[in-house]
Amino acid sequence: MLEQCRHARYVWNLALEQWSMWTRDKAATPGYVEQARQLTEARAAFGWLRAGSQTVQQQALRDFDQAVRNFYAGTHRRPTWRKAGLHEGIRIVGPQASRVEQLNRKRARVLVPKVGWVKVRLSRAIPDAKSYRITCDRAGRWHIAFAVIPEPIPAPDTGEVVGVDRGVTVSAALSTGELLACPGLSDREQVRLKQLQRRLARCRRGSQRRLKVKAAIAKLRARAGDRRKDWVEKTSTDLARRYDVVRVEDLRIPQMTRRPKPKPDPARPGAYLANRRRAKAGLNRGILANGWGQLVTRLEDKAPGRVEKISPAYTSQTCSVCGHRAPENRENQAVFRCVACGHQANADVNAAINIAAGRAVSARRATPPRVSPKREPQLATSA
């Protein structure tokens, strides 16, 4: 299996190298058809490449061609290099993807080209898929995923709307008053992770001891990732089943988790001022550990058209009862006390209620629409 992954990674990187060598004064780089012809010649010349599956290697070229098309269409980023230990996976399509047999309720087997029958443990019923992908994560676990888009969850048709406020201390606060927490590593596991990280710093690069310590760290991180994904799946399914409309904050998470830029010291050339990068790194870890982006992505997959993104402006400083906005309303992370009407509530729940109202809050409680000042006033409704 790892040899098949090496073949796919090698072919992908060769195609990426050809594509990266293009300049304006050169002809167009070879496409999929030309690269497939070159692959046939390479398989005839090199026994290491010929020992692998041609289906797997050609599919790597097809995937790269699709990645280039997505890049030019503006929907995806530029294709990057695939690295050993990080990008371990193959994709099977066509008639070979249908060679799947179910042995019992929890077990099945798949005929992988050049490998043979491989037993798998089922997490759900085997779908009628035309392709599947086999991957190996950093913890050394193998996974198989069938390419099937599941049916969306039907709306309950109750007319209920819920607002979701995402945070670091409280992963998700609902406008109904529920506080949801994403599980992570326990205290003992966090101590164990810190010990392993210290041990890794003392290991010599390229040693077997370093590989063992990295594998132990990967297992702990995979455990935290599995718990986070399980919580996201269960929470998104529950929200999609209970509410007709789910309103969340429109947050730009990649920009929020970006590391701060260094600040040059004007008084000392070559030196830098403190930019609180360690504090920002801790905040970034907290945001990513709570699965902010995964929760909204899975909600949009399970409840398409029923997820609305609301501007997060001043939702945490505005009273959900009287609409008064002031920074003094937010006493601390957990307590909200309105200085105008005296309303007191959990700060995250108060923000979730404002989000459920579906308005971008400003000093006057509602943000006016952007209209040209030269335009004549228009009636709100037509006769």
Coordinates of N, CA and C in Angstrom, one line a residue, residues 76-175:
H76 N -9.9 27.0 -6.0 CA -8.9 26.4 -5.2 C -7.5 27.1 -5.3
R77 N -6.7 26.7 -4.3 CA -5.3 27.3 -4.3 C -4.5 26.5 -5.3
R78 N -3.2 27.0 -5.4 CA -2.3 26.5 -6.3 C -1.9 25.1 -5.9
P79 N -1.7 24.1 -6.8 CA -1.3 22.7 -6.4 C 0.1 22.8 -5.7
T80 N 0.3 22.0 -4.7 CA 1.5 22.0 -4.0 C 2.2 20.6 -4.1
W81 N 3.4 20.5 -3.6 CA 4.1 19.3 -3.6 C 3.6 18.3 -2.6
R82 N 3.6 17.1 -2.9 CA 3.1 16.0 -2.0 C 4.4 15.4 -1.3
K83 N 4.3 15.3 0.0 CA 5.4 14.9 0.8 C 5.2 13.5 1.5
A84 N 6.3 12.8 1.6 CA 6.2 11.5 2.3 C 5.8 11.6 3.7
G85 N 5.0 10.7 4.2 CA 4.5 10.8 5.6 C 3.4 11.8 5.8
L86 N 3.1 12.7 4.9 CA 2.1 13.6 5.0 C 0.9 13.4 4.0
H87 N 1.3 13.1 2.7 CA 0.3 12.9 1.7 C 0.5 11.4 1.2
E88 N -0.1 10.5 2.0 CA -0.1 9.1 1.7 C -1.5 8.7 1.3
G89 N -1.7 8.4 0.0 CA -3.1 8.0 -0.4 C -3.1 7.8 -1.9
I90 N -4.1 6.9 -2.3 CA -4.4 6.6 -3.7 C -5.9 6.7 -3.9
R91 N -6.2 6.8 -5.2 CA -7.7 6.9 -5.6 C -7.9 5.8 -6.7
I92 N -9.0 5.1 -6.5 CA -9.4 4.0 -7.4 C -10.7 4.4 -8.0
V93 N -10.8 4.4 -9.4 CA -12.0 4.8 -10.1 C -12.3 3.7 -11.1
G94 N -13.5 3.8 -11.7 CA -13.9 2.9 -12.8 C -14.4 1.6 -12.3
P95 N -14.3 0.6 -13.1 CA -14.9 -0.8 -12.7 C -14.1 -1.4 -11.5
Q96 N -12.8 -1.0 -11.3 CA -12.1 -1.6 -10.2 C -12.7 -1.1 -8.8
A97 N -13.3 0.1 -8.9 CA -13.9 0.6 -7.6 C -15.1 -0.2 -7.1
S98 N -15.7 -1.0 -8.0 CA -16.9 -1.8 -7.7 C -16.6 -3.1 -7.1
R99 N -15.3 -3.5 -7.0 CA -14.9 -4.8 -6.4 C -14.9 -4.7 -4.9
V100 N -16.1 -4.6 -4.4 CA -16.2 -4.6 -2.9 C -17.2 -5.6 -2.5
E101 N -16.9 -6.4 -1.5 CA -17.7 -7.5 -1.0 C -17.9 -7.3 0.5
Q102 N -19.2 -7.3 0.9 CA -19.5 -7.2 2.4 C -19.5 -8.6 3.0
L103 N -18.7 -8.8 4.1 CA -18.6 -10.1 4.7 C -19.7 -10.3 5.8
N104 N -19.9 -9.3 6.6 CA -20.9 -9.3 7.6 C -21.4 -7.9 7.9
R105 N -22.0 -7.7 9.0 CA -22.6 -6.4 9.3 C -21.5 -5.3 9.5
K106 N -20.3 -5.7 10.0 CA -19.3 -4.8 10.4 C -18.0 -4.9 9.5
R107 N -18.0 -5.9 8.7 CA -16.7 -6.2 7.9 C -17.0 -6.3 6.5
A108 N -16.0 -5.9 5.7 CA -16.1 -6.0 4.2 C -14.7 -6.2 3.7
R109 N -14.5 -6.4 2.4 CA -13.2 -6.5 1.8 C -13.2 -5.8 0.5
V110 N -12.1 -5.2 0.1 CA -11.9 -4.4 -1.1 C -10.8 -5.0 -1.9
L111 N -10.9 -5.2 -3.2 CA -9.9 -5.6 -4.0 C -9.1 -4.4 -4.5
V112 N -7.9 -4.2 -3.9 CA -7.0 -3.1 -4.3 C -6.1 -3.5 -5.4
P113 N -5.9 -2.8 -6.5 CA -5.0 -3.2 -7.6 C -3.6 -3.4 -7.1
K114 N -3.0 -4.5 -7.5 CA -1.6 -4.8 -7.2 C -1.4 -5.1 -5.7
V115 N -2.4 -5.2 -4.9 CA -2.3 -5.5 -3.5 C -3.1 -6.7 -3.2
G116 N -4.3 -6.8 -3.7 CA -5.2 -7.9 -3.4 C -6.3 -7.5 -2.5
W117 N -7.0 -8.5 -1.9 CA -8.2 -8.3 -1.1 C -7.7 -7.7 0.3
V118 N -8.3 -6.6 0.7 CA -8.0 -6.0 1.9 C -9.3 -5.9 2.7
K119 N -9.2 -6.4 4.0 CA -10.4 -6.3 4.8 C -10.5 -4.9 5.5
V120 N -11.7 -4.4 5.6 CA -12.0 -3.1 6.2 C -13.1 -3.3 7.2
R121 N -13.1 -2.4 8.2 CA -14.1 -2.3 9.2 C -15.1 -1.2 8.8
L122 N -16.4 -1.5 8.7 CA -17.4 -0.5 8.2 C -17.8 0.4 9.4
S123 N -17.9 1.7 9.1 CA -18.6 2.6 10.0 C -20.0 2.9 9.6
R124 N -20.4 2.5 8.4 CA -21.7 2.7 7.9 C -21.9 1.7 6.7
A125 N -23.1 1.7 6.2 CA -23.4 0.8 5.0 C -22.6 1.2 3.8
I126 N -22.2 0.2 3.0 CA -21.4 0.4 1.8 C -22.3 1.1 0.8
P127 N -21.9 2.3 0.3 CA -22.7 3.0 -0.7 C -22.4 2.5 -2.1
D128 N -23.2 2.9 -3.0 CA -23.0 2.6 -4.4 C -22.1 3.7 -5.0
A129 N -20.8 3.5 -4.9 CA -19.9 4.5 -5.3 C -19.2 4.1 -6.6
K130 N -18.7 5.1 -7.3 CA -17.9 4.9 -8.5 C -16.4 5.0 -8.3
S131 N -16.1 5.5 -7.1 CA -14.6 5.7 -6.8 C -14.5 5.7 -5.3
Y132 N -13.3 5.4 -4.9 CA -13.0 5.5 -3.4 C -11.5 5.9 -3.3
R133 N -11.2 6.3 -2.1 CA -9.8 6.8 -1.8 C -9.3 6.1 -0.6
I134 N -8.1 5.6 -0.6 CA -7.4 5.0 0.5 C -6.3 5.9 1.0
T135 N -6.3 6.3 2.2 CA -5.3 7.2 2.8 C -4.7 6.6 4.1
C136 N -3.6 7.1 4.4 CA -2.9 6.7 5.6 C -2.5 8.0 6.4
D137 N -3.0 8.2 7.6 CA -2.7 9.4 8.3 C -1.4 9.3 9.0
R138 N -1.0 10.4 9.8 CA 0.3 10.5 10.4 C 0.4 9.5 11.5
A139 N -0.7 9.0 12.1 CA -0.7 8.0 13.1 C -0.5 6.6 12.6
G140 N -0.5 6.4 11.3 CA -0.3 5.1 10.7 C -1.6 4.3 10.5
R141 N -2.7 5.0 10.6 CA -4.0 4.4 10.4 C -4.5 4.5 9.0
W142 N -5.0 3.4 8.4 CA -5.5 3.4 7.0 C -7.0 3.6 7.0
H143 N -7.5 4.4 6.1 CA -8.9 4.7 5.9 C -9.3 4.6 4.5
I144 N -10.5 4.2 4.3 CA -11.1 4.1 2.9 C -12.4 4.9 2.9
A145 N -12.5 5.8 1.9 CA -13.6 6.7 1.8 C -14.2 6.5 0.4
F146 N -15.5 6.2 0.4 CA -16.2 6.1 -0.9 C -16.8 7.4 -1.3
A147 N -16.6 7.8 -2.5 CA -17.1 9.1 -3.0 C -18.5 9.1 -3.3
V148 N -19.3 9.4 -2.3 CA -20.8 9.5 -2.4 C -21.3 10.8 -1.7
I149 N -22.1 11.6 -2.2 CA -22.7 12.7 -1.6 C -24.0 12.3 -0.9
P150 N -24.0 12.3 0.4 CA -25.3 11.8 1.1 C -26.4 12.8 0.9
E151 N -27.6 12.3 1.2 CA -28.8 13.1 1.1 C -28.8 14.1 2.2
P152 N -29.3 15.4 1.9 CA -29.4 16.4 3.0 C -30.5 16.0 4.0
I153 N -30.3 16.5 5.2 CA -31.3 16.2 6.3 C -32.5 17.1 6.1
P154 N -33.7 16.5 6.0 CA -34.9 17.3 5.8 C -35.2 18.3 7.0
A155 N -35.8 19.4 6.7 CA -36.1 20.4 7.7 C -37.3 20.0 8.5
P156 N -37.4 20.3 9.8 CA -38.5 19.9 10.6 C -39.8 20.6 10.3
D157 N -39.7 21.8 9.6 CA -40.9 22.6 9.2 C -41.6 23.1 10.4
T158 N -40.9 23.5 11.5 CA -41.5 24.1 12.7 C -41.3 25.6 12.7
G159 N -40.5 26.2 11.8 CA -40.3 27.6 11.7 C -39.3 28.1 12.8
E160 N -38.7 27.3 13.5 CA -37.8 27.7 14.5 C -36.4 28.1 13.9
V161 N -35.9 29.2 14.5 CA -34.6 29.8 14.1 C -33.7 29.7 15.3
V162 N -32.4 29.4 15.1 CA -31.5 29.3 16.2 C -30.2 30.1 15.8
G163 N -29.6 30.8 16.7 CA -28.4 31.4 16.5 C -27.2 30.7 17.2
V164 N -26.1 30.7 16.6 CA -24.9 29.9 17.1 C -23.8 30.9 17.2
D165 N -23.3 31.1 18.5 CA -22.1 31.9 18.7 C -20.9 31.0 19.1
R166 N -19.9 31.1 18.3 CA -18.7 30.3 18.5 C -17.7 31.0 19.3
G167 N -17.1 30.3 20.2 CA -16.1 30.8 21.1 C -14.9 29.9 21.4
V168 N -14.0 30.3 22.2 CA -12.9 29.5 22.6 C -13.2 28.7 23.9
T169 N -13.6 29.5 24.9 CA -14.0 28.8 26.2 C -15.2 27.9 26.0
V170 N -16.3 28.5 25.4 CA -17.5 27.7 25.0 C -17.5 27.5 23.5
S171 N -17.4 26.3 23.1 CA -17.2 26.0 21.6 C -18.4 26.6 20.8
A172 N -19.6 26.4 21.3 CA -20.8 26.9 20.6 C -21.9 27.2 21.6
A173 N -22.4 28.4 21.6 CA -23.5 28.8 22.5 C -24.7 29.0 21.6
L174 N -25.9 28.4 22.0 CA -27.1 28.6 21.2 C -28.0 29.6 21.8
S175 N -28.8 30.2 20.9 CA -29.7 31.3 21.4 C -30.8 30.7 22.4

